[in-house]
Amino acid sequence: MSNELTSPENEVTGHDVAPADAPAVSAPGTAGLAGFLGSGLGRNLGLIIALLLLCAVGFATAGDRFASADNVLTILRLGSVIGVVSIGMTFVICGGGIDLSVGAIVALSSVWATTLATQTMAENVHWVVMVFTAIAVGAGCGLINGVLVAYGRVAPFIATLAMLAGARGLAEIIAQRRTQIIRDRDFITFFGGDVLGIPVLVIIFVLVSVFGWVLLNRTTFGRRTLAIGGNAEAARLAGIQVRRQTAMLYILLGIACGIAAVMIMARTTTGTSTHGQLYELDAIAAVVIGGTLLSGGRGTIVGTVLGVLIFTTLTNVFTLNNLDTSTQAVAKGVIIIAAVLLQQRVAERHRSSG
Amino acid sequence: MTTPIRKRSAFVAAAAALALLATGCTSNTPETEDTASESGGEQSGNAGSSNDEQGDTVVIGFSGPAADHGWLAAINSSAQEAAAEYPDIELRSAEGTNDASLQISHIETFINEGVDAIVLLPTDGAALTEVATRAMQAGIPVVNVDREFSSEFAARTTILGDNYGMGVSAGTYACQLVEENDIADPVIAEIAGIDSLPLTQDRSQGFADALSECGQSVDNRVAAEFTVESGERVTANLLQAAPQIDIIWNHDDDQGVGVMAALDNAGRDEMALIGGAGSANAMRWIEEGRMEATVLYPPTQAADGIKLARLLAQDKGMSDLVQVEVPRRIVLNAPVVTQENVAEYMDLGFES
């Protein structure tokens, strides 16, 4: 048993790369970064193999068009939005919950942040107002989900199903089902631009991933999350405030949705109630392919990132080869199952040998 | 310890519930609106005959899909406006659902109420055929708008946009561009809408057929989902697949906002972009020269449906035709809007 983070009875167990009490709350130091890569490699070997195979197929069929820097950045940029949501989703699923409302929250955040009133205020102050609005709306929705699940004892999928309907409906009402175009060019230029050749959107995704990894693997917050997901009752007996922790997870995911909304606004230069459709399924799929247990108690950020990359690369390779959508759908289904089976086999071998 | 099996089945239940909700979440309770009283004696029709004069008051039931898309929103609002023009129309509007079974119940309500005519834009033509046939059997003329029933007996009159014709218009225009600019080996790309819909297949077929007339074919094809986000996503990939493109036909101007964003993000503007449907955004881009053209798919079909339903209920014919009766089938033209004629069509452009 090398790197299963928790056995819930004794909430904090050893971790194979760093001592369990490593604080590192604020920044990922160099040790953190090494750990980031180290823990990812073994457990996620299956996913890495799948991704490499996919890249090999892409390179073999599309050659330089696939391997060009432009294309790689396109894949990363496309993965960034759903990636940020998936990182947040990893926490909720680790904590034994599920959130079906992420797409709707993204839509509502994007709409609220691009209303005439918000845009006018942003013009007078700074576009940060739009960013702040999106994140605040996301956090607010997360808070409602969290309170309903943790304190109202509503089953997570019912509470968030209600939010799915409610948030998208509210988005439609606010936007009057129109597409709201963003007038502030500075906002678009900032988020659509790049730093040293790396798109800002990708940088955001990387920052969120690193933050998520540190939070999950190196802080008490992370250990509590895994503890309540593994066995809520044992966690409560160990002195963890299970309700508060649960609510925090949904707020965290809400904030991630707000960030994703900002990213999608920058990509599409719009806010509309149709943004984020089926994000809930994409995010859950990426998280589960990554190796996070759907029943909670075990999770991996690196796996989630790889899961997201596998999905986006897949779509890209299909498009480069000009495949029709029906063939894509069949291939996608087959590849998802293949990736999960591969991941399970490799992870088992890694576990028994380690 | 944990109970993964129970939780997993809970997830399955959640997924099932989600699927249910996806089809039902936009439903509304039927609203009855009486718009007739407001418009007084004002006449703004253009029948060129006595047809627009006030006749017996008729009750028309209207049911369409949820207006979650700019074009569908325009369909609904233009239907309301058309009804408001006539003081002798009492419109019962069962608005907005993507759930075929709910829409069936709307139509059943209309039949029970004994309305004089029904205008129906089905969520799914085949699914609504049976109930429409029942309405016809009950003596209520049904005007079928845009998405066709699977039986001839289900509608008195069918009014359709021309999806195949849209593809033909776009393809013919593309051929014209190739010829005029003398492009030797043009790269032609297509950004379709939801691929499983017959309307998308018709549009693509028309496009392919028209292109083959001038010896061309589609080199790269992607399919989006009629949303801004999906338009952006598939276009970003498409631009990577084809480093140089001469002509793009994008089926839908709603998703076109995303297509345009992707072009801007990638700094690509070498191609002639042809749109579809004819949103106000697209028309403004055409005016500014950022877009080459768009093929109209008029959102006024339901409005025409209301007018025809009124004529049917009042036993009138179409005044400009010699024929005494309203025709069985009307297929609207799909003209190409370019910089030259955009001013003419601006009023038809819908805000998306």
XYZ file of C-alpha atoms in Angstrom:
706
model
C 0.000 0.000 0.000
C 2.260 2.727 -1.155
C 0.350 5.800 -1.986
C -3.241 5.345 -1.020
C -3.522 8.508 0.916
C -6.094 7.624 3.479
C -7.433 4.782 5.374
C -10.132 6.719 7.060
C -9.801 5.253 10.546
C -6.468 6.906 11.034
C -7.125 9.860 8.848
C -3.565 10.801 8.026
C -1.403 8.030 6.719
C 2.013 7.984 5.151
C 2.555 9.349 1.752
C 5.249 7.954 -0.448
C 6.931 11.136 -1.543
C 6.838 13.509 1.351
C 6.094 13.340 5.050
C 2.432 13.645 5.772
C 2.898 16.654 7.981
C 4.665 18.698 5.319
C 3.056 22.113 5.637
C 3.733 23.861 2.280
C 0.382 25.579 2.361
C 1.388 28.650 0.454
C 3.637 27.814 -2.448
C 4.854 24.704 -4.172
C 8.557 24.747 -3.395
C 10.991 22.708 -5.423
C 10.315 19.650 -3.283
C 6.613 20.163 -3.971
C 7.253 20.301 -7.674
C 9.321 17.136 -7.620
C 6.608 15.459 -5.633
C 4.074 16.760 -8.119
C 5.860 14.943 -10.906
C 6.951 11.965 -8.829
C 3.622 10.909 -7.451
C 2.033 11.441 -10.830
C 4.352 9.204 -12.755
C 3.823 5.884 -11.022
C 0.135 5.975 -10.342
C -0.717 7.559 -13.658
C 1.522 5.498 -15.894
C -1.460 3.995 -17.692
C -2.836 7.431 -18.514
C 0.534 8.683 -19.681
C 0.875 5.658 -21.951
C -2.617 6.313 -23.327
C -1.809 9.970 -23.952
C 1.490 9.097 -25.644
C -0.222 6.508 -27.834
C -2.773 9.128 -28.798
C -0.005 11.583 -29.641
C 1.746 8.897 -31.685
C -1.456 8.336 -33.640
C -1.814 12.067 -34.100
C 1.739 12.417 -35.310
C 1.483 9.405 -37.613
C -1.743 10.573 -39.228
C -1.320 14.343 -39.269
C 2.447 14.758 -39.002
C 3.663 18.285 -38.479
C 0.184 19.686 -38.311
C -0.233 17.729 -35.066
C 3.199 18.307 -33.612
C 3.409 22.016 -34.403
C 3.688 24.383 -31.456
C 0.532 26.123 -32.599
C -1.473 22.942 -32.469
C -0.143 21.890 -29.084
C -1.092 25.303 -27.726
C -4.525 24.948 -29.307
C -5.035 21.637 -27.504
C -3.865 23.105 -24.203
C -6.040 26.194 -24.608
C -9.069 24.037 -25.359
C -8.371 21.845 -22.351
C -7.845 24.757 -19.990
C -11.482 25.732 -19.459
C -12.866 22.277 -18.754
C -9.591 21.538 -16.945
C -10.164 24.203 -14.311
C -13.676 22.871 -13.695
C -12.330 19.319 -13.481
C -9.763 20.275 -10.825
C -12.578 21.665 -8.683
C -14.687 18.602 -9.418
C -11.841 16.362 -8.203
C -12.192 17.880 -4.738
C -15.943 17.420 -4.553
C -15.711 13.815 -5.745
C -12.812 13.115 -3.361
C -15.010 14.376 -0.574
C -17.669 11.835 -1.472
C -19.927 14.236 -3.339
C -20.870 15.017 -6.924
C -21.793 18.263 -8.642
C -23.998 18.210 -11.708
C -24.448 21.963 -11.848
C -20.992 23.054 -13.003
C -21.993 23.804 -16.590
C -24.977 25.832 -15.453
C -22.843 27.755 -12.967
C -20.349 28.563 -15.735
C -23.239 29.823 -17.871
C -24.729 31.940 -15.085
C -21.344 33.394 -14.120
C -20.562 34.296 -17.720
C -23.947 35.938 -18.183
C -23.869 37.852 -14.915
C -20.365 39.119 -15.632
C -21.336 40.412 -19.066
C -24.634 42.154 -18.397
C -24.880 45.736 -19.516
C -24.675 46.919 -15.914
C -21.569 44.896 -15.111
C -19.900 45.900 -18.360
C -20.651 49.563 -17.763
C -19.220 49.313 -14.281
C -16.202 47.507 -15.682
C -15.701 50.295 -18.202
C -15.729 52.885 -15.451
C -13.506 50.973 -13.082
C -11.522 48.121 -14.611
C -12.273 44.822 -16.309
C -11.332 43.147 -13.049
C -14.935 43.911 -12.087
C -16.074 41.311 -14.618
C -13.617 38.750 -13.297
C -14.676 39.455 -9.752
C -18.359 39.196 -10.641
C -17.923 35.849 -12.388
C -15.988 34.356 -9.490
C -18.374 35.787 -6.897
C -21.395 34.351 -8.717
C -19.638 30.985 -8.984
C -18.744 31.018 -5.310
C -22.304 32.022 -4.410
C -23.766 29.099 -6.354
C -21.192 26.808 -4.733
C -22.191 28.123 -1.325
C -25.842 27.325 -1.983
C -24.925 23.812 -3.174
C -22.652 23.338 -0.179
C -25.166 24.524 2.396
C -27.921 22.393 0.877
C -25.751 19.285 0.849
C -23.901 19.753 4.133
C -26.464 21.434 6.362
C -29.725 20.780 4.540
C -28.842 17.104 4.107
C -30.048 17.097 0.539
C -28.390 14.354 -1.501
C -25.588 15.949 -3.589
C -27.012 14.934 -6.930
C -30.457 16.283 -6.071
C -29.163 19.584 -4.695
C -26.884 20.147 -7.655
C -29.494 18.907 -10.119
C -31.744 21.644 -8.801
C -28.895 24.114 -9.234
C -28.336 22.842 -12.786
C -31.906 23.733 -13.701
C -32.108 26.886 -11.626
C -28.805 28.474 -12.578
C -29.261 27.945 -16.302
C -32.811 29.215 -16.103
C -31.676 32.318 -14.245
C -28.932 32.810 -16.833
C -31.581 32.704 -19.575
C -33.727 35.220 -17.725
C -30.853 37.633 -17.137
C -29.555 37.404 -20.692
C -33.047 37.176 -22.167
C -31.597 34.248 -24.101
C -29.371 36.610 -26.031
C -25.659 36.361 -26.555
C -23.995 39.214 -24.666
C -20.922 40.481 -26.455
C -18.018 41.804 -24.411
C -17.029 45.303 -25.447
C -13.941 45.682 -23.285
C -11.065 44.867 -25.630
C -8.524 45.025 -22.781
C -10.236 42.090 -21.101
C -10.106 40.041 -24.294
C -6.535 41.052 -25.038
C -5.367 40.194 -21.536
C -6.927 36.744 -21.295
C -6.543 35.961 -24.985
C -2.880 36.954 -24.968
C 0.197 35.075 -23.889
C 3.214 35.399 -21.627
C 6.506 34.231 -23.132
C 4.590 32.357 -25.808
C 2.327 30.532 -23.361
C -1.334 31.530 -23.549
C -2.701 33.167 -20.404
C -5.521 30.611 -20.325
C -3.002 27.768 -20.145
C -1.091 29.575 -17.404
C -4.310 29.873 -15.410
C -4.936 26.155 -15.847
C -1.400 25.327 -14.704
C -1.694 27.613 -11.671
C -5.053 26.137 -10.707
C -3.661 22.598 -11.126
C -0.595 23.284 -8.989
C -2.757 25.002 -6.375
C -5.140 22.033 -6.427
C -2.321 19.537 -6.108
C -0.777 21.318 -3.138
C -4.158 21.766 -1.503
C -5.091 18.113 -1.868
C -1.761 16.491 -1.077
C 0.072 18.873 1.205
C -2.453 20.508 3.486
C -4.778 19.527 6.284
C -7.592 20.755 4.073
C -6.704 18.040 1.565
C -6.383 15.355 4.187
C -9.717 16.307 5.682
C -11.281 16.177 2.220
C -10.064 12.630 1.646
C -11.050 11.661 5.173
C -14.669 12.759 4.859
C -14.882 11.151 1.429
C -13.449 7.897 2.716
C -15.630 7.639 5.779
C -17.549 10.641 6.999
C -18.475 9.060 10.313
C -14.892 8.156 11.164
C -13.812 11.637 10.132
C -16.408 13.159 12.448
C -15.196 10.975 15.334
C -11.651 12.095 14.561
C -12.757 15.646 15.196
C -13.212 16.923 11.668
C -16.070 19.333 11.054
C -17.548 17.276 8.288
C -20.331 19.703 7.325
C -18.097 22.718 7.151
C -15.524 20.817 5.114
C -18.208 19.549 2.705
C -19.609 23.032 2.191
C -16.103 24.360 1.524
C -15.588 21.818 -1.267
C -18.658 23.004 -3.151
C -17.608 26.631 -2.719
C -14.172 25.719 -4.054
C -15.759 24.127 -7.120
C -18.024 27.161 -7.520
C -14.958 29.404 -7.599
C -13.370 27.099 -10.193
C -16.539 27.468 -12.289
C -16.281 31.253 -11.968
C -12.700 31.143 -13.213
C -13.746 28.867 -16.071
C -16.500 31.341 -16.929
C -13.925 34.138 -17.226
C -11.824 31.912 -19.484
C -14.749 31.024 -21.713
C -15.749 34.687 -21.898
C -12.273 35.524 -23.123
C -12.245 32.685 -25.651
C -15.632 33.400 -27.148
C -15.810 37.172 -26.408
C -19.337 36.536 -25.127
C -21.412 35.573 -22.141
C -24.479 33.455 -22.826
C -26.770 30.963 -21.183
C -25.654 28.217 -23.564
C -22.064 28.232 -22.313
C -20.813 25.177 -20.485
C -23.287 22.665 -21.841
C -22.597 19.133 -20.597
C -19.532 20.318 -18.678
C -20.758 18.249 -15.745
C -20.335 15.029 -17.702
C -17.031 16.074 -19.315
C -15.587 17.048 -15.958
C -16.811 13.918 -14.157
C -15.463 11.773 -17.003
C -12.040 13.447 -16.873
C -11.889 13.061 -13.089
C -12.898 9.401 -13.128
C -10.617 8.483 -16.036
C -7.871 10.158 -14.046
C -8.306 7.562 -11.322
C -10.273 9.420 -8.674
C -12.749 7.134 -6.952
C -16.319 8.090 -7.731
C -17.228 6.957 -4.224
C -14.754 9.369 -2.668
C -11.763 8.973 -0.370
C -9.108 8.796 -3.046
C -8.202 11.312 -5.694
C -5.475 12.530 -7.946
C -5.043 15.959 -9.480
C -2.357 14.771 -11.896
C -4.716 12.068 -13.108
C -7.456 14.631 -13.677
C -5.114 16.831 -15.701
C -4.128 13.814 -17.805
C -7.770 12.859 -18.206
C -8.564 16.325 -19.531
C -5.604 16.259 -21.896
C -6.593 12.840 -23.244
C -10.075 14.110 -24.072
C -8.941 17.311 -25.763
C -6.157 15.614 -27.698
C -8.623 13.004 -28.875
C -10.963 15.610 -30.350
C -8.044 17.420 -31.944
C -6.661 14.284 -33.601
C -10.119 13.469 -34.933
C -10.532 16.935 -36.424
C -7.080 16.912 -37.978
C -8.058 13.677 -39.701
C -11.396 15.118 -40.796
C -13.399 12.266 -39.226
C -17.167 12.590 -39.178
C -18.906 13.081 -35.845
C -20.514 9.647 -35.647
C -17.173 7.887 -36.125
C -15.708 10.246 -33.521
C -18.380 9.295 -31.021
C -17.777 5.562 -31.480
C -14.009 5.972 -31.276
C -14.341 8.125 -28.185
C -16.380 5.478 -26.401
C -13.877 2.765 -27.253
C -10.883 4.867 -26.242
C -12.427 5.880 -22.899
C -12.935 2.246 -21.952
C -9.471 1.304 -23.220
C -7.862 4.113 -21.214
C -9.665 3.143 -18.015
C -8.809 -0.552 -18.394
C -5.176 0.273 -19.122
C -5.071 2.628 -16.165
C -6.508 -0.022 -13.828
C -4.061 -2.730 -14.955
C -1.014 -0.503 -14.660
C -2.124 0.948 -11.335
C -2.650 -2.555 -9.902
C 0.782 -3.669 -10.989
C 2.300 -0.509 -9.565
C 0.521 -1.096 -6.285
C 1.567 -4.718 -5.924
C 5.167 -4.035 -6.877
C 5.465 -0.893 -4.812
C -15.899 1.721 5.089
C -17.377 3.035 1.930
C -20.207 1.525 0.008
C -19.127 2.096 -3.572
C -21.882 0.003 -5.115
C -24.636 2.002 -3.536
C -22.989 5.252 -4.438
C -22.407 4.092 -7.946
C -26.033 3.244 -8.432
C -26.821 6.631 -6.986
C -24.695 8.130 -9.708
C -26.523 6.150 -12.358
C -29.757 7.484 -10.946
C -28.298 10.974 -11.080
C -27.283 10.537 -14.680
C -30.751 9.299 -15.557
C -32.329 12.204 -13.748
C -29.981 14.520 -15.553
C -31.017 13.111 -18.896
C -34.653 13.614 -17.975
C -33.985 17.122 -16.894
C -32.035 17.954 -20.008
C -35.147 17.359 -22.027
C -37.573 18.855 -19.576
C -35.795 21.699 -17.915
C -36.941 24.433 -20.188
C -40.614 23.634 -20.061
C -43.121 26.221 -19.070
C -46.704 25.982 -18.138
C -48.887 26.923 -21.054
C -49.626 30.577 -21.181
C -52.681 32.018 -22.684
C -52.143 35.337 -24.263
C -54.710 37.540 -25.732
C -52.843 39.950 -27.895
C -55.757 40.812 -30.092
C -57.271 43.486 -27.904
C -54.201 45.681 -27.933
C -53.777 46.281 -31.595
C -57.135 47.932 -32.237
C -58.002 48.454 -35.849
C -54.450 48.994 -37.002
C -53.564 47.128 -40.170
C -50.047 46.439 -41.203
C -50.429 43.330 -43.333
C -49.633 43.384 -47.008
C -51.969 40.976 -48.683
C -52.906 43.478 -51.370
C -56.536 42.464 -51.100
C -59.357 42.241 -48.641
C -57.677 39.371 -46.807
C -56.253 41.603 -44.097
C -59.628 43.079 -43.280
C -61.120 42.008 -40.030
C -63.070 38.747 -40.235
C -64.568 36.345 -37.723
C -62.474 36.117 -34.623
C -60.463 32.906 -34.713
C -58.596 31.141 -31.935
C -55.158 29.942 -33.016
C -53.038 27.643 -30.877
C -49.290 28.052 -31.274
C -46.663 25.695 -29.915
C -42.924 25.759 -30.571
C -39.682 24.514 -29.053
C -37.924 26.300 -26.208
C -36.369 29.533 -27.384
C -32.871 28.616 -26.224
C -31.309 29.817 -29.454
C -31.445 33.204 -31.167
C -33.265 31.881 -34.222
C -35.923 30.093 -32.180
C -36.427 33.167 -30.014
C -37.012 35.154 -33.208
C -39.486 32.498 -34.400
C -41.548 32.933 -31.239
C -41.470 36.710 -31.127
C -42.324 37.100 -34.815
C -45.278 34.744 -34.352
C -46.531 36.881 -31.467
C -46.096 40.037 -33.516
C -47.936 38.590 -36.503
C -50.859 37.643 -34.283
C -50.887 41.077 -32.684
C -51.342 42.670 -36.101
C -54.790 41.148 -36.445
C -57.574 42.058 -34.044
C -59.468 38.969 -35.165
C -56.789 36.533 -33.956
C -56.897 35.239 -30.437
C -53.528 33.555 -29.928
C -53.139 30.752 -27.422
C -49.447 30.333 -27.052
C -48.151 27.197 -25.343
C -44.644 28.321 -25.274
C -41.308 26.776 -25.164
C -40.537 23.129 -24.589
C -37.919 20.737 -25.901
C -39.840 17.796 -24.512
C -41.897 16.098 -27.209
C -44.294 14.512 -24.740
C -45.019 17.857 -23.097
C -45.609 19.410 -26.490
C -48.011 16.584 -27.337
C -49.974 17.460 -24.218
C -50.077 21.110 -25.339
C -51.637 20.030 -28.631
C -54.081 17.761 -26.807
C -55.134 20.766 -24.746
C -55.699 22.771 -27.932
C -57.840 19.945 -29.333
C -59.890 19.779 -26.130
C -60.373 23.530 -26.133
C -61.515 23.309 -29.746
C -59.270 26.001 -31.185
C -59.907 27.002 -34.817
C -56.392 26.274 -36.065
C -53.046 25.103 -34.746
C -49.614 26.345 -35.742
C -47.002 23.835 -34.695
C -43.221 23.940 -34.853
C -42.489 20.479 -33.468
C -39.495 19.693 -31.275
C -39.354 16.576 -33.400
C -41.504 16.217 -36.493
C -41.998 12.467 -36.247
C -42.873 12.526 -32.553
C -45.652 15.070 -33.019
C -47.169 13.478 -36.126
C -49.662 11.310 -34.280
C -51.182 14.105 -32.198
C -51.273 16.437 -35.200
C -53.165 13.776 -37.142
C -55.674 13.590 -34.287
C -56.134 17.357 -34.444
C -56.767 17.137 -38.169
C -59.284 14.326 -37.587
C -61.006 16.565 -35.069
C -61.429 19.087 -37.866
C -58.731 21.523 -36.733
C -56.391 22.563 -39.559
C -52.751 22.195 -38.542
C -50.045 24.398 -40.017
C -46.720 22.578 -39.753
C -43.747 24.924 -39.477
C -40.090 24.175 -40.237
C -39.744 20.597 -39.008
C -41.828 18.287 -41.093
C -44.246 15.631 -39.876
C -43.719 12.094 -41.042
C -47.231 11.798 -42.487
C -49.067 13.740 -45.170
C -52.268 13.507 -43.147
C -50.922 15.376 -40.151
C -50.953 18.870 -41.613
C -53.244 20.952 -43.782
C -50.352 23.175 -44.817
C -46.641 22.849 -44.368
C -44.364 25.873 -44.390
C -40.678 25.136 -44.486
C -37.411 26.896 -44.630
C -35.278 25.287 -47.267
C -32.402 23.552 -45.551
C -31.212 21.737 -48.645
C -31.637 24.999 -50.555
C -29.551 26.787 -47.956
C -26.699 24.393 -48.632
C -27.186 24.862 -52.361
C -27.136 28.658 -52.014
C -23.974 28.530 -49.918
C -22.325 26.056 -52.281
C -23.268 27.998 -55.376
C -21.969 31.189 -53.827
C -18.720 29.404 -52.906
C -18.370 28.219 -56.504
C -18.893 31.768 -57.642
C -16.126 32.988 -55.311
C -13.741 30.325 -56.597
C -14.466 31.331 -60.168
C -14.320 35.095 -59.644
C -11.075 35.008 -57.688
C -9.654 32.294 -59.881
C -8.542 30.109 -56.972
C -6.644 27.175 -58.404
C -7.047 24.500 -55.760
C -9.354 25.966 -53.123
C -9.508 24.626 -49.554
C -13.181 24.603 -48.596
C -14.244 23.977 -44.997
C -17.650 23.420 -43.480
C -18.758 24.057 -39.898
C -22.015 22.185 -39.511
C -24.577 22.316 -36.736
C -25.773 19.347 -34.677
C -24.948 16.461 -36.970
C -27.719 14.126 -35.905
C -30.460 16.527 -37.032
C -31.989 15.980 -40.469
C -31.783 19.725 -41.109
C -27.994 19.637 -40.733
C -27.754 16.639 -43.041
C -29.923 18.423 -45.629
C -27.790 21.554 -45.458
C -24.569 19.560 -45.847
C -26.007 17.538 -48.726
C -27.062 20.708 -50.538
C -23.650 22.260 -49.989
C -21.853 19.168 -51.283
C -24.143 18.888 -54.313
C -23.713 22.529 -55.274
C -19.945 22.324 -54.877
C -19.746 19.245 -57.078
C -21.469 21.253 -59.827
C -18.266 23.283 -60.128
C -15.961 20.350 -59.476
C -15.242 21.211 -55.857
C -15.718 19.359 -52.599
C -15.519 19.957 -48.868
C -11.955 19.437 -47.675
C -12.478 19.802 -43.933
C -15.713 19.370 -42.064
C -16.478 19.820 -38.360
C -19.780 19.906 -36.498
C -20.669 22.234 -33.630
C -23.837 22.389 -31.512
C -25.482 25.697 -32.425
C -23.864 27.381 -29.417
C -21.183 30.075 -29.296
C -18.908 27.924 -27.207
C -19.066 24.869 -29.451
C -18.542 27.076 -32.506
C -15.362 28.443 -30.976
C -14.146 25.025 -29.891
C -14.550 23.216 -33.205
C -13.213 26.150 -35.197
C -10.034 26.329 -33.100
C -9.382 22.703 -34.015
C -10.424 23.206 -37.617
C -7.933 26.032 -38.061
C -5.183 23.687 -36.889
C -6.329 20.976 -39.273
C -6.165 23.324 -42.228
C -3.314 25.842 -42.131
C -4.778 27.716 -45.062
C -8.467 27.943 -45.918
C -10.111 29.745 -48.819
C -13.788 29.402 -47.985
C -15.672 28.443 -44.816
C -19.390 27.821 -44.708
C -20.726 27.974 -41.172
C -24.296 26.637 -40.958
C -25.481 28.860 -38.154
C -24.864 32.489 -37.211
C -25.519 31.868 -33.508
C -22.516 29.574 -33.332
C -20.912 31.993 -35.803
C -20.107 34.357 -32.921
C -17.835 31.612 -31.603
C -16.435 30.932 -35.069
C -15.523 34.605 -35.396
C -13.887 34.576 -31.942
C -11.788 31.557 -32.906
C -10.674 33.257 -36.122
C -9.693 36.351 -34.132
C -7.892 34.283 -31.487
C -5.858 32.549 -34.160
C -5.302 35.753 -36.121
C -6.695 34.135 -39.250
C -8.629 36.136 -41.820
C -7.457 34.744 -45.148
C -10.744 32.974 -45.900
C -14.148 34.108 -47.090
C -16.578 33.293 -44.279
C -20.127 32.467 -45.320
C -22.738 32.197 -42.590
C -26.200 30.748 -42.225
C -29.603 31.810 -40.834
C -29.012 35.570 -40.980
C -28.581 36.995 -37.489
C -28.205 40.729 -36.944
C -24.612 40.129 -35.829
C -23.797 38.429 -39.111
C -25.402 41.239 -41.089
C -23.359 43.835 -39.210
C -20.188 41.871 -39.910
C -21.113 41.729 -43.568
C -21.596 45.492 -43.566
C -18.187 45.939 -41.950
C -16.592 43.553 -44.425
C -15.504 41.068 -41.747
C -17.757 38.404 -43.198
C -18.375 37.563 -46.829
C -22.041 36.596 -46.843
C -24.777 34.716 -45.039
C -27.529 32.457 -46.336
C -30.955 33.362 -44.971
C -33.105 30.930 -43.134
C -36.019 33.196 -42.311
C -37.159 33.246 -38.672
C -40.501 34.561 -39.880
C -41.840 31.120 -40.776
C -44.020 30.874 -37.696
C -45.376 34.364 -38.391
C -46.328 33.218 -41.877
C -47.788 30.111 -40.273
C -50.027 32.267 -38.066
C -51.200 34.265 -41.091
C -51.963 31.095 -43.029
C -53.763 29.565 -40.039
C -55.961 32.656 -39.865
C -56.804 32.364 -43.562
C -57.568 28.670 -43.147
C -59.815 29.250 -40.150
C -61.641 32.038 -41.938
C -61.991 29.978 -45.147
C -59.999 32.426 -47.199
C -57.481 31.725 -49.928
C -54.164 33.424 -50.612
C -55.112 36.568 -52.457
C -52.148 36.732 -54.773
C -52.835 33.260 -56.112
C -55.657 32.350 -58.449
C -56.157 29.227 -56.390
C -59.097 29.584 -53.966
C -57.499 27.514 -51.226
C -54.311 27.965 -49.214
C -51.641 25.737 -50.824
C -50.556 22.500 -49.197
C -46.899 23.310 -49.066
C -44.797 26.438 -49.061
C -41.014 26.327 -49.195
C -39.245 29.598 -48.450
C -36.359 30.797 -50.526
C -32.837 30.856 -49.091
C -31.234 33.975 -50.588
C -27.619 34.958 -50.075
C -27.019 38.231 -48.232
C -23.833 40.012 -49.252
C -22.381 43.453 -48.762
C -24.364 44.665 -51.786
C -27.820 43.748 -50.545
C -27.363 43.623 -46.771
C -29.257 46.862 -46.243
C -32.407 45.286 -47.714
C -32.300 42.325 -45.336
C -31.161 44.101 -42.177
C -34.704 44.190 -40.807
C -34.989 40.408 -41.012
C -31.799 39.947 -38.994
C -32.527 38.602 -35.542
C -30.556 39.476 -32.426
C -28.970 36.343 -31.059
